[in-house]
mmCIF file of C-alpha atoms in Angstrom:
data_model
loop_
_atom_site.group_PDB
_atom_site.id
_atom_site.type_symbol
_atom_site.label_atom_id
_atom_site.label_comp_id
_atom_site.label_asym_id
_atom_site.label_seq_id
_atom_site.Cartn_x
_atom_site.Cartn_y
_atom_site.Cartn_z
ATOM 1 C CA UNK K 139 0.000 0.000 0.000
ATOM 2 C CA UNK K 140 1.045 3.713 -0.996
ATOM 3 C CA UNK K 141 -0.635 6.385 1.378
ATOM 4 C CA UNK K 142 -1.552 8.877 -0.859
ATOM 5 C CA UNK K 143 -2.900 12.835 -0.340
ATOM 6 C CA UNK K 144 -5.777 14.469 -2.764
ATOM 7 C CA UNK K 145 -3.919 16.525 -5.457
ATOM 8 C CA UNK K 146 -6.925 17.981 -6.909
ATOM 9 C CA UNK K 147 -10.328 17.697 -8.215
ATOM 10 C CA UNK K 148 -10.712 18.943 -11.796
ATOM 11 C CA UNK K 149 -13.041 18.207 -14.992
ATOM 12 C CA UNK K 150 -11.856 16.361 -17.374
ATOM 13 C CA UNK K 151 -12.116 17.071 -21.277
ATOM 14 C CA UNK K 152 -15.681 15.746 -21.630
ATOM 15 C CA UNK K 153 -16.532 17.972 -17.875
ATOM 16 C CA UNK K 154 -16.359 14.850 -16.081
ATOM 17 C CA UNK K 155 -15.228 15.058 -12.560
ATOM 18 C CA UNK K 156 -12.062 13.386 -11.408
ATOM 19 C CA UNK K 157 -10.012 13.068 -8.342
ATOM 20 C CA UNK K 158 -6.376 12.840 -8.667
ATOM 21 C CA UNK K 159 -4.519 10.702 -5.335
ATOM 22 C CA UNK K 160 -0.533 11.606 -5.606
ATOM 23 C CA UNK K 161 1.702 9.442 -3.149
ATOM 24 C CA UNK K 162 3.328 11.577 -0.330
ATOM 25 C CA UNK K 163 6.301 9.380 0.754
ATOM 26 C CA UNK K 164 9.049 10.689 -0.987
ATOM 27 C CA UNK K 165 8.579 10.710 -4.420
ATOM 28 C CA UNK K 166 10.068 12.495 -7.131
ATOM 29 C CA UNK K 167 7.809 15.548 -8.625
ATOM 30 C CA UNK K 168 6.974 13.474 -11.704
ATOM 31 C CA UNK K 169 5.680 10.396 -9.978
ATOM 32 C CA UNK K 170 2.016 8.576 -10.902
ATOM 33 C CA UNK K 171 -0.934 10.178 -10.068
ATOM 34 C CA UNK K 172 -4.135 8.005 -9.727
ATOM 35 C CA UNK K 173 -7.175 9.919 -11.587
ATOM 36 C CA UNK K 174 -10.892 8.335 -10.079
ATOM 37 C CA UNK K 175 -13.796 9.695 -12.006
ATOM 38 C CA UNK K 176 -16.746 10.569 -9.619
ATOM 39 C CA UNK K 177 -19.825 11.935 -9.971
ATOM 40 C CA UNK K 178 -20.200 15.803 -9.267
ATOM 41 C CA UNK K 179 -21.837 15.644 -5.869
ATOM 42 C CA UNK K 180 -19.206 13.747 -4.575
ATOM 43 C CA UNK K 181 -16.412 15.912 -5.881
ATOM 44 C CA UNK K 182 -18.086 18.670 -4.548
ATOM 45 C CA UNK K 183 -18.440 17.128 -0.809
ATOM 46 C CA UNK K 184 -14.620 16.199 -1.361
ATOM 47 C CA UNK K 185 -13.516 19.792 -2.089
ATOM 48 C CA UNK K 186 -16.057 21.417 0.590
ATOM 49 C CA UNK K 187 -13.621 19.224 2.936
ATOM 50 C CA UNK K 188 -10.546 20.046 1.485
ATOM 51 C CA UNK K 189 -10.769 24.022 1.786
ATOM 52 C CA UNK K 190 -12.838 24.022 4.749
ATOM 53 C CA UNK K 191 -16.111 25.530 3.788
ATOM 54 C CA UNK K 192 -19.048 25.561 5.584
ATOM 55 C CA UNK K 193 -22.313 24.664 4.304
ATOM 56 C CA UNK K 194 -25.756 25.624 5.251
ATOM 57 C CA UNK K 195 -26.346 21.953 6.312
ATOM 58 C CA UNK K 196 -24.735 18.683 6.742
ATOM 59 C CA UNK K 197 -23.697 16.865 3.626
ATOM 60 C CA UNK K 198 -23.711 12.722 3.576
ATOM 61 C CA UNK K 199 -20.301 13.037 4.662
ATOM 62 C CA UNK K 200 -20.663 14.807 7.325
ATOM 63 C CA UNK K 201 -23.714 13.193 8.653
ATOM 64 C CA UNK K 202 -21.694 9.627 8.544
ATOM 65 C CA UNK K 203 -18.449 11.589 10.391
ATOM 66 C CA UNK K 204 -20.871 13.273 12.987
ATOM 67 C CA UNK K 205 -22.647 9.721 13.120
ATOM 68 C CA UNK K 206 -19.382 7.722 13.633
ATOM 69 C CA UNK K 207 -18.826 10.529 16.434
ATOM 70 C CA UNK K 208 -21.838 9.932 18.391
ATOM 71 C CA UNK K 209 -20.990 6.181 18.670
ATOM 72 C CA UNK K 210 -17.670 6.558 19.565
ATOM 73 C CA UNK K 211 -16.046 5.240 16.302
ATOM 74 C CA UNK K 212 -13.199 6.252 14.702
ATOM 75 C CA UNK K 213 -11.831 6.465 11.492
ATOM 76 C CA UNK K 214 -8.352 4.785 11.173
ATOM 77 C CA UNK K 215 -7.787 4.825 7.561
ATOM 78 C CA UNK K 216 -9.619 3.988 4.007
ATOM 79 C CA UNK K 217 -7.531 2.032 1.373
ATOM 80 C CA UNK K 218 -8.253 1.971 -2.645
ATOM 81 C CA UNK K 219 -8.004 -2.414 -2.727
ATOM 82 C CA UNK K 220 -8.082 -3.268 -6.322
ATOM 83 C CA UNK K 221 -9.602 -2.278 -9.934
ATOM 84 C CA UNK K 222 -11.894 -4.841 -11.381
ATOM 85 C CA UNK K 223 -13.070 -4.294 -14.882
ATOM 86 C CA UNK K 224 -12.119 -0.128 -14.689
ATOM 87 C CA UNK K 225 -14.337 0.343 -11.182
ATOM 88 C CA UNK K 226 -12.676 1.028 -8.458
ATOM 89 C CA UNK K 227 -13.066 -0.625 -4.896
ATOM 90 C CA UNK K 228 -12.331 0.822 -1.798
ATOM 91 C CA UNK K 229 -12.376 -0.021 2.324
ATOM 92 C CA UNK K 230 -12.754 2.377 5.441
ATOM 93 C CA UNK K 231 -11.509 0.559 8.093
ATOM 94 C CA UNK K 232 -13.338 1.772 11.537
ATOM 95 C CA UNK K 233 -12.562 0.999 15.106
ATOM 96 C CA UNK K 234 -15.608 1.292 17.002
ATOM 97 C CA UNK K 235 -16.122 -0.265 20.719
ATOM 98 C CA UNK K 236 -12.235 -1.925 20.722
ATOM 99 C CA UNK K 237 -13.383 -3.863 17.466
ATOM 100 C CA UNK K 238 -11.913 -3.150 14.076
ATOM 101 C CA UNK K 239 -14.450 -2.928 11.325
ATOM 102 C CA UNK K 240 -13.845 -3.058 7.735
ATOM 103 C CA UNK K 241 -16.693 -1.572 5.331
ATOM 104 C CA UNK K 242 -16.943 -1.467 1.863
ATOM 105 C CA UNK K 243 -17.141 1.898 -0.016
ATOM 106 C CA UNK K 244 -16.938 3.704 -3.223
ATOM 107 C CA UNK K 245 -13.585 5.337 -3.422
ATOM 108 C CA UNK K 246 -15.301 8.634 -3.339
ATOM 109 C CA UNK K 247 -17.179 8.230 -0.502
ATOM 110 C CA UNK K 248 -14.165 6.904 1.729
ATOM 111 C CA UNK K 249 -11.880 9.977 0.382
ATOM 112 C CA UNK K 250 -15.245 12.304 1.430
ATOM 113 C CA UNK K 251 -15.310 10.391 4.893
ATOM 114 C CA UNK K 252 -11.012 10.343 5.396
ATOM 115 C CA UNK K 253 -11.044 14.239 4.362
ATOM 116 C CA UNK K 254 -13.427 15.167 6.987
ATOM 117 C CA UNK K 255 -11.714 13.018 9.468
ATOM 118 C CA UNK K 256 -8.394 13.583 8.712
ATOM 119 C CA UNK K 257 -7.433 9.829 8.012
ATOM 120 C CA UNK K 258 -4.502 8.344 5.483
ATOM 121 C CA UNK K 259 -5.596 7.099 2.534
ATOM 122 C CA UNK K 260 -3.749 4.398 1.101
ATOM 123 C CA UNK K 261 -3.822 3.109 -2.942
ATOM 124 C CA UNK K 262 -3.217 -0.950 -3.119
ATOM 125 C CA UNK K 263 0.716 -1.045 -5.227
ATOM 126 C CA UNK K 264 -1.303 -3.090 -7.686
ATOM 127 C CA UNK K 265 -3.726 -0.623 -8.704
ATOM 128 C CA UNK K 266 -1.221 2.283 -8.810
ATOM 129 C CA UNK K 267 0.689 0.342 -11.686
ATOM 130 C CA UNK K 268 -2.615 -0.420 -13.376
ATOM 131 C CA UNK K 269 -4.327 2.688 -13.612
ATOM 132 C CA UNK K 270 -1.997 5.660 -12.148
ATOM 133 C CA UNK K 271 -0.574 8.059 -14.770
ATOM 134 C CA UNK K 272 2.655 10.280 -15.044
ATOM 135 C CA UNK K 273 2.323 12.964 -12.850
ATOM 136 C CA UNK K 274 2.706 16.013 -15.800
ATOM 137 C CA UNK K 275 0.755 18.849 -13.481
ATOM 138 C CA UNK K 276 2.715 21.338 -12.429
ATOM 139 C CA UNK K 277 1.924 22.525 -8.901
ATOM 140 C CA UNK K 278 0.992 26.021 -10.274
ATOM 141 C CA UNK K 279 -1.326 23.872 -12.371
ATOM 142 C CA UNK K 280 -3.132 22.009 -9.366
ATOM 143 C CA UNK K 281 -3.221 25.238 -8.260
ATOM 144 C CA UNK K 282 -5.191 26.728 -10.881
ATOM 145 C CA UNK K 283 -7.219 23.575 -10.904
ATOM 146 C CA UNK K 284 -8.581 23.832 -7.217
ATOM 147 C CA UNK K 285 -8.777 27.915 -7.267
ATOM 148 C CA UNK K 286 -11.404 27.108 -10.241
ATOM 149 C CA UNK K 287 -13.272 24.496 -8.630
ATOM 150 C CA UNK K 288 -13.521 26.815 -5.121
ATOM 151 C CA UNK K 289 -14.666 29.555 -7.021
ATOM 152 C CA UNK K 290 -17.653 27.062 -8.079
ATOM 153 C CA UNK K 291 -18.110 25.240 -4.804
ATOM 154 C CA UNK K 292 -18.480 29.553 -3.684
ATOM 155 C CA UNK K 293 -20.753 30.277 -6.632
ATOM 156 C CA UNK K 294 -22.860 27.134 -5.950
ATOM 157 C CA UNK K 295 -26.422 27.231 -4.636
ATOM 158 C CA UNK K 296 -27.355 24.813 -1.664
ATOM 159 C CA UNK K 297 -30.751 24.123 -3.049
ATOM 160 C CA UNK K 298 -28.801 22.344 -5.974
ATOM 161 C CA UNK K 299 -28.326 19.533 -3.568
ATOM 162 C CA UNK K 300 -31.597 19.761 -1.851
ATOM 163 C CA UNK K 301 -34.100 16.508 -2.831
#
């Protein structure tokens, strides 16, 4: 396993959202970055994390942290396990009453869930070398990339996540 940090959340060509993971141990500027496509609710939740923004009410995300809270559980880390057929799978791992849980999740939802609890995220070695990429973004780049997405989580209107 690779612990990894969120370098970003852009669009892709087609507007698609994706999340790039970039390993933190070490690595050279130019290492692999793994890009996750995710659907634009859960990009946004990701970045509201990230920078720190409040929102009018509690997203999924933070309902499950405040949840996890309440019962005493903590959040200990969430690990990208494997790529099967171009979806990615993904654990939280939980400790909750001296027991250690492990729960299925979407890889989107457990980055959500470790950036409001401040857990390491981990990428399985075997689905770095399938799917990362060659970290090309410069950091003025990821820069640019999460001022633009900030300025839309700031332009965005609460009752477009509202059922």
């Amino acid at each position: 396993m690779v612990q990894v940090r969120v370098a970003g959340v852009a669009l892709d060509n087609t507007g698609e959202h994706v999340i790039l993971l970039q390993p933190i141990d070490g690595l050279p500027a130019n290492s692999r970055l793994l890009p996750i496509w995710i659907g634009a609710m859960e990009a946004t939740s990701i970045m509201v994390a990230i920078e720190g923004a409040e929102t009018p009410r509690p997203l999924t995300h933070d309902l499950l942290r405040a949840t996890l809270q309440v019962v005493g559980a903590t959040v200990d880390k969430v690990e990208v396990t494997r790529i099967e057929q171009g979806t990615f799978y993904a654990e939280i791992t939980i400790t909750a009453n001296g027991a250690v849980h492990r729960i299925d999740a979407r890889p989107s939802d457990a980055v959500a869930l470790a950036s409001r609890t401040e857990a390491p995220i981990f990428v399985a070695d075997e689905v770095l070398a399938e799917a990362g990429v060659e970290d090309v973004i410069t950091e003025a780049e990821a820069e640019a990339d999460v001022e633009e997405f900030s300025k839309f989580i700031d332009q965005v209107d609460p009752d477009d996540f509202r059922e």
